Coordinates of C-alpha atoms and ligand atoms in Angstrom, one line a residue:
X28 CA 78.8 114.5 137.6
X29 CA 82.4 113.5 136.8
X30 CA 83.3 113.2 133.2
X31 CA 84.2 109.6 132.1
X32 CA 87.4 108.4 130.6
X33 CA 88.2 105.1 128.9
X34 CA 91.8 104.3 128.0
X35 CA 92.6 101.3 125.8
X36 CA 96.2 100.1 125.9
X37 CA 98.0 98.3 123.2
X38 CA 101.5 96.9 123.2
X39 CA 104.2 96.9 125.8
X40 CA 104.3 97.4 129.6
X41 CA 105.6 100.9 129.1
X42 CA 102.3 101.8 127.5
X43 CA 100.5 100.3 130.5
X44 CA 102.5 102.6 132.7
X45 CA 101.9 105.6 130.4
X46 CA 98.1 104.9 130.4
X47 CA 98.1 105.0 134.3
X48 CA 100.0 108.3 134.1
X49 CA 97.5 109.7 131.6
X50 CA 94.6 108.6 133.8
X51 CA 96.3 110.6 136.7
X52 CA 96.6 113.7 134.5
X53 CA 93.0 113.5 133.3
X54 CA 91.9 112.6 136.8
X55 CA 93.1 116.2 137.7
X56 CA 90.7 117.5 135.1
X57 CA 87.7 115.7 136.6
X58 CA 87.8 112.5 134.6
X59 CA 86.9 109.2 136.3
X60 CA 87.9 105.9 134.7
X61 CA 85.2 103.6 133.3
X62 CA 85.4 100.1 131.9
X63 CA 84.0 100.5 128.3
X64 CA 84.0 103.1 125.5
X65 CA 80.2 103.0 125.6
X66 CA 80.2 104.7 129.0
X67 CA 82.9 107.2 128.2
X68 CA 82.9 111.0 127.3
X69 CA 86.6 110.7 126.2
X70 CA 88.3 107.6 124.8
X71 CA 92.1 107.5 124.6
X72 CA 93.8 104.8 122.5
X73 CA 97.3 104.2 123.7
X74 CA 98.8 102.6 120.6
X75 CA 101.7 100.4 119.5
X76 CA 103.7 100.7 116.3
X77 CA 106.2 97.9 116.7
X78 CA 104.6 95.6 114.1
X79 CA 102.2 96.3 111.3
X80 CA 99.4 94.2 112.8
X81 CA 99.6 96.2 116.0
X82 CA 99.3 99.5 114.1
X83 CA 96.5 98.4 111.9
X84 CA 94.4 97.3 114.9
X85 CA 94.2 101.0 115.9
X86 CA 92.4 102.0 112.7
X87 CA 89.8 99.3 113.0
X88 CA 89.1 100.4 116.6
X89 CA 88.9 104.0 115.4
X90 CA 86.3 103.0 112.9
X91 CA 84.2 101.5 115.7
X92 CA 84.6 104.6 117.9
X93 CA 83.5 106.9 115.0
X94 CA 80.3 104.8 114.6
X95 CA 79.8 105.2 118.4
X96 CA 80.3 109.0 118.1
X97 CA 77.8 109.3 115.2
X98 CA 75.2 107.3 117.3
X99 CA 75.8 109.6 120.3
X100 CA 75.5 112.8 118.2
X101 CA 72.2 111.4 116.7
X102 CA 71.0 111.3 120.3
X103 CA 72.3 114.8 121.1
X104 CA 75.4 113.6 123.0
X105 CA 79.0 113.4 122.0
X106 CA 82.3 111.5 122.3
X107 CA 85.8 112.8 122.2
X108 CA 88.6 110.6 120.7
X109 CA 92.3 110.9 121.4
X110 CA 95.1 108.7 120.0
X111 CA 98.3 108.5 122.1
X112 CA 101.4 106.2 121.9
X113 CA 103.7 105.2 119.2
X114 CA 101.3 105.2 116.2
X115 CA 100.4 108.8 117.1
X116 CA 104.1 109.7 117.2
X117 CA 104.9 107.9 114.0
X118 CA 101.9 109.1 111.9
X119 CA 101.3 112.5 113.5
X120 CA 99.2 114.8 111.2
X121 CA 98.9 111.9 108.7
X122 CA 96.6 110.2 111.2
X123 CA 94.2 113.2 111.2
X124 CA 94.1 112.9 107.4
X125 CA 93.3 109.1 107.5
X126 CA 90.9 109.5 110.5
X127 CA 89.8 113.1 110.5
X128 CA 87.3 112.5 113.3
X129 CA 90.2 112.0 115.8
X130 CA 90.3 115.0 118.1
X131 CA 93.8 114.7 119.6
X132 CA 97.0 113.0 118.4
X133 CA 99.5 112.9 121.3
X134 CA 103.0 111.4 121.1
X135 CA 104.5 109.6 124.2
X136 CA 106.8 112.6 125.0
X137 CA 103.8 115.0 125.4
X138 CA 101.5 113.2 127.9
X139 CA 102.0 116.0 130.5
X140 CA 100.3 118.3 128.0
X141 CA 97.2 116.2 127.7
X142 CA 95.3 118.1 130.4
X143 CA 95.7 121.4 128.6
X144 CA 94.9 119.8 125.2
X145 CA 91.7 118.2 126.6
X146 CA 90.7 121.6 128.2
X147 CA 91.1 123.4 124.9
X148 CA 89.1 120.7 123.1
X149 CA 86.3 121.0 125.6
X150 CA 86.3 124.8 125.7
X151 CA 86.8 125.7 122.1
X152 CA 86.5 122.4 120.2
X153 CA 90.2 122.8 119.3
X154 CA 91.7 119.7 117.8
X155 CA 95.4 119.2 118.0
X156 CA 98.4 117.1 117.0
X157 CA 101.2 117.1 119.6
X158 CA 104.2 115.0 118.5
X159 CA 107.1 117.3 119.4
X160 CA 109.8 116.1 121.7
X161 CA 109.4 119.1 124.1
X162 CA 112.4 120.6 125.9
X163 CA 110.9 120.0 129.3
X164 CA 110.7 116.4 130.3
X165 CA 107.3 114.9 130.8
X166 CA 108.4 113.1 133.9
X167 CA 108.9 116.5 135.7
X168 CA 105.5 117.6 134.7
X169 CA 103.4 114.5 135.3
X170 CA 101.5 114.2 138.6
X171 CA 102.5 111.6 141.2
X172 CA 100.6 108.3 140.9
X173 CA 97.2 108.3 142.6
X174 CA 96.7 104.5 142.8
X175 CA 98.6 101.3 142.1
X176 CA 98.3 97.6 141.5
X177 CA 100.0 95.3 144.0
X178 CA 102.5 94.6 141.2
X179 CA 103.3 98.1 139.8
X180 CA 105.2 99.4 136.8
X181 CA 107.6 102.3 137.1
X182 CA 109.3 103.7 134.0
X183 CA 112.9 104.6 134.8
X184 CA 114.3 104.9 131.3
X185 CA 112.8 105.7 128.0
X186 CA 113.9 105.7 124.3
X187 CA 116.8 103.9 122.6
X188 CA 120.0 104.8 120.8
X189 CA 120.7 101.3 119.5
X190 CA 119.0 101.5 116.2
X191 CA 118.4 97.9 115.4
X192 CA 117.7 97.9 111.7
X193 CA 114.1 96.4 112.2
X194 CA 112.9 98.6 115.0
X195 CA 110.8 101.8 115.2
X196 CA 111.5 102.6 118.9
X197 CA 114.4 105.0 118.4
X198 CA 112.1 107.0 116.1
X199 CA 108.9 106.9 118.1
X200 CA 110.3 107.1 121.7
X201 CA 113.4 109.1 120.8
X202 CA 116.9 109.2 122.3
X203 CA 117.7 107.3 125.5
X204 CA 116.8 109.2 128.7
X205 CA 117.2 108.0 132.3
X206 CA 115.1 109.6 135.1
X207 CA 117.1 110.9 138.1
X208 CA 117.6 108.6 141.0
X209 CA 115.7 110.8 143.5
X210 CA 112.6 110.9 141.2
X211 CA 112.6 107.1 140.8
X212 CA 113.0 106.6 144.6
X213 CA 110.2 109.1 145.4
X214 CA 107.8 107.4 142.9
X215 CA 108.7 103.9 144.2
X216 CA 108.0 105.0 147.8
X217 CA 104.7 106.5 146.8
X218 CA 103.7 103.3 145.0
X219 CA 104.6 101.3 148.1
X220 CA 102.6 103.7 150.3
X221 CA 99.7 103.1 148.0
X222 CA 100.0 99.4 148.3
X223 CA 102.5 98.1 145.7
X224 CA 104.6 95.2 146.9
X225 CA 106.3 94.5 143.6
X226 CA 107.8 97.0 141.2
X227 CA 108.9 96.3 137.7
X228 CA 111.4 98.9 136.5
X229 CA 110.6 99.7 132.8
X230 CA 112.6 101.0 129.9
X231 CA 113.1 100.1 126.3
X232 CA 116.7 99.5 127.2
X233 CA 116.3 99.4 131.0
X234 CA 119.8 98.1 131.7
X235 CA 121.3 101.1 129.9
X236 CA 119.9 103.1 132.8
X237 CA 122.3 105.8 134.0
X238 CA 120.2 108.2 136.0
X239 CA 121.7 111.2 137.8
X240 CA 122.5 110.9 141.5
X241 CA 122.1 113.8 143.9
X242 CA 125.9 114.2 144.0
X243 CA 125.9 114.7 140.2
X244 CA 127.3 111.2 139.4
X245 CA 125.6 108.5 137.4
X246 CA 123.8 105.6 138.9
X247 CA 123.6 102.2 137.1
X248 CA 120.6 99.9 137.2
X249 CA 122.3 97.6 139.6
X250 CA 122.9 100.4 142.1
X251 CA 119.3 101.7 141.6
X252 CA 118.0 98.2 142.4
X253 CA 120.1 98.1 145.6
X254 CA 118.6 101.5 146.7
X255 CA 115.1 100.4 146.0
X256 CA 115.6 97.1 147.9
X257 CA 116.0 99.3 151.1
X258 CA 112.3 100.3 151.0
X259 CA 111.1 97.9 153.7
X260 CA 107.6 97.0 152.4
X261 CA 108.8 96.5 148.8
X262 CA 109.1 92.7 148.5
X263 CA 109.9 92.2 144.9
X264 CA 111.8 94.0 142.2
X265 CA 112.0 93.2 138.5
X266 CA 113.2 95.0 135.4
X267 CA 112.5 94.8 131.7
X268 CA 113.5 95.0 128.8
X269 CA 117.3 94.5 128.6
X270 CA 119.8 94.6 125.8
X271 CA 122.6 91.9 126.1
X272 CA 125.3 94.5 125.6
X273 CA 124.2 96.5 128.6
X274 CA 124.2 93.5 131.0
X275 CA 127.1 94.7 133.1
X276 CA 128.9 92.6 135.8
X277 CA 127.5 94.8 138.5
X278 CA 123.9 94.1 137.5
X279 CA 124.7 90.4 137.2
X280 CA 126.2 90.6 140.8
X281 CA 123.0 92.3 142.0
X282 CA 121.1 89.1 141.1
X283 CA 123.4 87.2 143.5
X284 CA 123.3 89.7 146.3
X285 CA 119.8 91.3 146.4
X286 CA 117.1 88.7 147.4
X287 CA 114.3 91.1 146.4
X288 CA 115.5 91.0 142.8
X289 CA 113.5 88.3 141.2
X290 CA 115.3 85.5 139.4
X291 CA 113.7 86.2 136.0
X292 CA 115.3 88.1 133.2
X293 CA 113.8 89.1 129.8
X294 CA 116.8 89.2 127.5
X295 CA 115.9 89.4 123.8
X296 CA 118.5 88.0 121.4
X297 CA 116.3 88.1 118.2
X298 CA 118.4 85.6 116.3
X299 CA 120.9 82.8 116.9
X300 CA 122.9 83.6 113.7
X301 CA 125.9 86.0 113.8
X302 CA 125.2 86.9 110.1
X303 CA 121.6 87.9 110.9
X304 CA 122.6 89.7 114.2
X305 CA 125.0 91.8 112.1
X306 CA 122.3 92.6 109.5
X307 CA 120.0 93.6 112.4
X308 CA 122.7 95.9 113.7
X309 CA 122.5 94.2 117.2
X310 CA 126.2 95.0 117.8
X311 CA 126.8 91.7 119.6
X312 CA 127.5 88.1 118.5
X313 CA 125.8 84.9 119.6
X314 CA 128.7 84.0 121.9
X315 CA 128.4 87.4 123.7
X316 CA 124.9 86.5 124.5
X317 CA 125.8 83.0 125.7
X318 CA 128.4 84.5 128.0
X319 CA 125.9 86.8 129.6
X320 CA 123.5 83.9 130.1
X321 CA 126.3 81.8 131.7
X322 CA 127.2 84.7 134.0
X323 CA 123.6 85.2 135.1
X324 CA 123.3 81.5 135.9
X325 CA 126.6 81.6 137.7
X326 CA 125.3 84.5 139.9
X327 CA 122.0 82.8 140.6
X328 CA 121.5 79.2 139.6
X329 CA 117.7 79.3 139.5
X330 CA 117.5 82.3 137.1
X331 CA 114.8 81.8 134.5
X332 CA 115.2 83.4 131.1
X333 CA 112.8 84.9 128.7
X334 CA 113.6 86.2 125.2
X335 CA 112.3 87.8 122.0
X336 CA 112.9 86.3 118.6
X337 CA 112.3 87.6 115.1
X338 CA 112.0 85.0 112.2
X339 CA 112.1 85.7 108.5
X340 CA 114.4 88.8 108.8
X341 CA 115.5 89.9 105.3
X342 CA 118.3 87.5 104.1
X343 CA 117.7 84.9 106.9
X344 CA 118.5 81.5 105.3
X345 CA 117.5 78.0 106.5
X346 CA 121.0 77.7 108.1
X347 CA 120.6 81.0 110.0
X348 CA 117.2 79.8 111.3
X349 CA 118.7 76.5 112.3
X350 CA 121.3 78.5 114.3
X351 CA 118.4 80.2 116.1
X352 CA 116.8 76.8 117.0
X353 CA 120.2 75.6 118.2
X354 CA 120.7 78.7 120.5
X355 CA 117.2 78.1 121.9
X356 CA 118.1 74.5 122.6
X357 CA 121.3 75.5 124.3
X358 CA 119.9 78.3 126.5
X359 CA 116.6 76.7 127.5
X360 CA 113.9 79.4 128.0
X361 CA 111.3 79.5 130.7
X362 CA 109.2 81.7 128.4
X363 CA 109.7 83.7 125.2
X364 CA 108.0 85.8 122.5
X365 CA 108.6 85.1 118.8
X366 CA 107.5 87.3 115.9
X367 CA 107.5 87.2 112.1
X368 CA 109.6 90.0 110.8
X369 CA 107.3 93.0 110.0
X370 CA 108.8 95.7 107.7
X371 CA 108.3 99.1 109.4
X372 CA 108.3 102.3 107.4
X373 CA 111.5 104.4 107.9
X374 CA 113.6 101.5 109.2
X375 CA 116.6 100.3 107.2
X376 CA 115.5 96.6 107.0
X377 CA 112.2 97.6 105.4
X378 CA 114.1 98.6 102.3
X379 CA 115.7 95.2 101.9
X380 CA 114.4 92.3 99.8
X381 CA 111.8 90.5 101.9
X382 CA 111.3 86.8 102.5
X383 CA 108.1 85.1 101.4
X384 CA 105.4 85.0 104.1
X385 CA 105.1 81.2 103.7
X386 CA 108.7 80.8 104.9
X387 CA 108.1 83.2 107.8
X388 CA 105.0 81.3 108.9
X389 CA 106.8 77.9 108.7
X390 CA 109.8 79.1 110.7
X391 CA 107.5 80.8 113.3
X392 CA 105.6 77.6 113.8
X393 CA 108.8 75.6 114.2
X394 CA 110.3 78.0 116.7
X395 CA 107.0 78.3 118.7
X396 CA 106.8 74.5 119.0
X397 CA 110.2 74.4 120.5
X398 CA 109.6 77.4 122.8
X399 CA 106.2 75.9 123.9
X400 CA 107.9 72.7 124.8
X401 CA 110.6 74.5 126.8
X402 CA 108.0 76.4 128.7
X403 CA 106.0 73.3 129.5
X404 CA 109.2 71.6 130.7
X405 CA 110.1 74.6 132.9
X406 CA 106.6 74.7 134.4
X407 CA 106.5 70.9 135.0
X408 CA 109.8 71.3 136.9
X409 CA 108.1 73.7 139.3
X410 CA 105.4 71.1 140.3
X411 CA 106.2 69.8 143.8
X412 CA 108.2 72.9 144.7
X413 CA 107.1 75.6 147.2
X414 CA 107.5 79.1 145.8
X415 CA 106.6 82.6 146.8
X416 CA 103.5 84.0 145.1
X417 CA 102.4 87.6 145.4
X418 CA 98.6 87.4 145.5
X419 CA 97.6 90.2 143.2
X420 CA 94.1 89.5 142.1
X421 CA 91.0 87.3 142.2
X422 CA 91.6 83.8 140.7
X423 CA 89.7 82.0 137.9
X424 CA 87.2 80.5 140.3
X425 CA 85.5 81.8 143.5
X426 CA 87.6 81.2 146.6
X427 CA 90.8 81.5 144.5
X428 CA 93.5 84.2 144.3
X429 CA 96.1 84.5 141.6
X430 CA 99.6 85.9 141.3
X431 CA 103.0 85.2 140.0
X432 CA 105.9 83.0 141.0
X433 CA 109.4 84.5 141.2
X434 CA 109.8 83.2 137.6
X435 CA 106.7 85.1 136.3
X436 CA 104.5 82.0 136.1
X437 CA 100.8 82.7 136.7
X438 CA 99.7 80.7 139.8
X439 CA 96.1 80.1 141.0
X440 CA 95.7 79.1 144.6
X441 CA 92.8 78.5 147.0
X442 CA 93.1 81.4 149.4
X443 CA 90.9 83.8 151.4
X444 CA 90.4 87.3 149.9
X445 CA 92.0 88.8 153.0
X446 CA 95.3 87.5 151.7
X447 CA 95.1 89.8 148.6
X448 CA 98.2 91.9 148.4
X449 CA 100.4 89.6 150.4
X450 CA 103.3 87.3 149.5
X451 CA 102.3 83.7 150.2
X452 CA 104.2 80.4 150.2
X453 CA 102.5 78.1 147.7
X454 CA 103.1 74.5 147.1
X455 CA 102.7 73.9 143.3
X456 CA 100.7 70.8 142.5
X457 CA 99.9 71.0 138.8
X458 CA 100.8 72.8 135.6
X459 CA 98.3 73.8 132.8
X460 CA 99.4 75.3 129.5
X461 CA 99.1 78.9 130.8
X462 CA 99.3 78.7 134.5
X463 CA 100.1 76.7 137.6
X464 CA 97.9 75.7 140.5
X465 CA 98.9 75.2 144.1
X466 CA 97.9 75.4 147.7
X467 CA 99.0 77.6 150.6
X468 CA 102.0 76.0 152.3
X469 CA 102.4 76.2 156.0
X470 CA 106.1 77.2 156.1
X471 CA 107.9 80.0 154.2
X472 CA 109.7 78.9 151.0
Ligands
LIG6 N1 109.1 92.9 113.2 C1 108.9 91.9 114.1 N2 109.2 92.0 115.4 C2 109.7 93.2 115.9 N3 110.1 93.5 117.1 C3 110.6 94.8 117.0 N4 110.5 95.3 115.8 C4 110.0 94.3 115.0 C5 109.6 94.1 113.7 N5 109.8 95.1 112.8 C6 110.1 92.6 118.2 C7 111.5 92.4 118.8 C8 111.5 93.2 120.1 C9 110.1 93.1 120.5 C10 109.6 94.1 121.4 O1 109.3 93.2 119.3 O2 111.7 91.0 119.1 O3 112.4 92.7 121.0
LIG7 FE1 114.4 98.5 119.3 FE2 115.3 97.2 121.5 FE3 116.9 97.5 119.3 FE4 116.3 99.6 120.8 S1 117.6 97.8 121.4 S2 116.3 99.5 118.5 S3 114.2 99.2 121.4 S4 115.0 96.3 119.5

């Protein structure tokens, strides 16, 4: 009987990609994926350390898993527990002290070693903490994907050298690294063979991509996208997350020239105040960001923007916050994420004097109200239009399929299951708070 594996993924899309890779590694060890921890022999928590709340969730889940293990042992069975991801990397051996029942602690740079670690655990009961940044790169050692969703993720770049003063990523994911072009193309072709029709290129700073070409030169993200667009059955390409400073003219031009590149860009700015941007060590000013937005819109008029914002950063005044609201008003977002600043151990901003939580909550509510309004306005403007929707999954109701518009809006549409995995033209006829509804159009958009 195959052994059973349950992976729970927290945090960003890079973790979603990593979880799929871990499932491939453990698939090679005879583990088949199951839907709940209750069915599993091995549970992997793939964790996120970006904000305190995300990290704390891991410990409550570990408490539940420990209870499940005790119950199993009472019945003569067992359960093995591994923690992967950025909490594993940040806490390392400390995690085994706080939760000694955890068998394996594996940082994001060591997933290719997971197979051996699990074997040793099974054979000799050897527990382990593996949080080194090994000399070999994990990407060389990971197996090729064995399955894919219609809309797949592909990590092309990892780590970050920017050191924004609030962020743990440079510490948990390490220095910036770009995968060679040939590896990315081979993995993309494999994903398309397996059924992917859309690929989102992932990286903490994906537009800083500078992978090696076979001639030894460096390839930018724009060039990489042009190469990927030559794969015939690949209908859509996206990328996330970008830093404004790395948004070079070539990448912007790619939006004008490559139809498969979707008109949606996630471009975090964090704050609309130059003073706060400086304290955050973002290395750009508000006007630099505005110029990038204008250039993107110049390249492709229908481009939709998404962003990340942090409110209540140490030293943020009412005037600074008003500047953020003003920037949001000026830019007009289709969608955005906003967060209360959360001090992270080991980052410079955590040492500074903190704002009162009441202030953070009030600012977050105010910003969210504006962002929600902008999103509703953007969605309402899509009603009546015919847009391409990649039908990726079953919809909310029987007889429906669901997918995303070019602008990342979730769309539900009455369609036969045989259309799953295809790109359909959909006439949008209504907008709800979290999704759009439409019907199949006769002609292509
Ligand atoms: N507190 C709150 N939000 C944060 N982010 C990163 N670090 C923190 C922090 N310490 C947000 C940023 C980033 C997104 C992934 O998470 O907005 O773009
Ligand atoms: Fe973190 Fe992004 Fe700043 Fe890098 S650029 S330190 S990942 S917020």
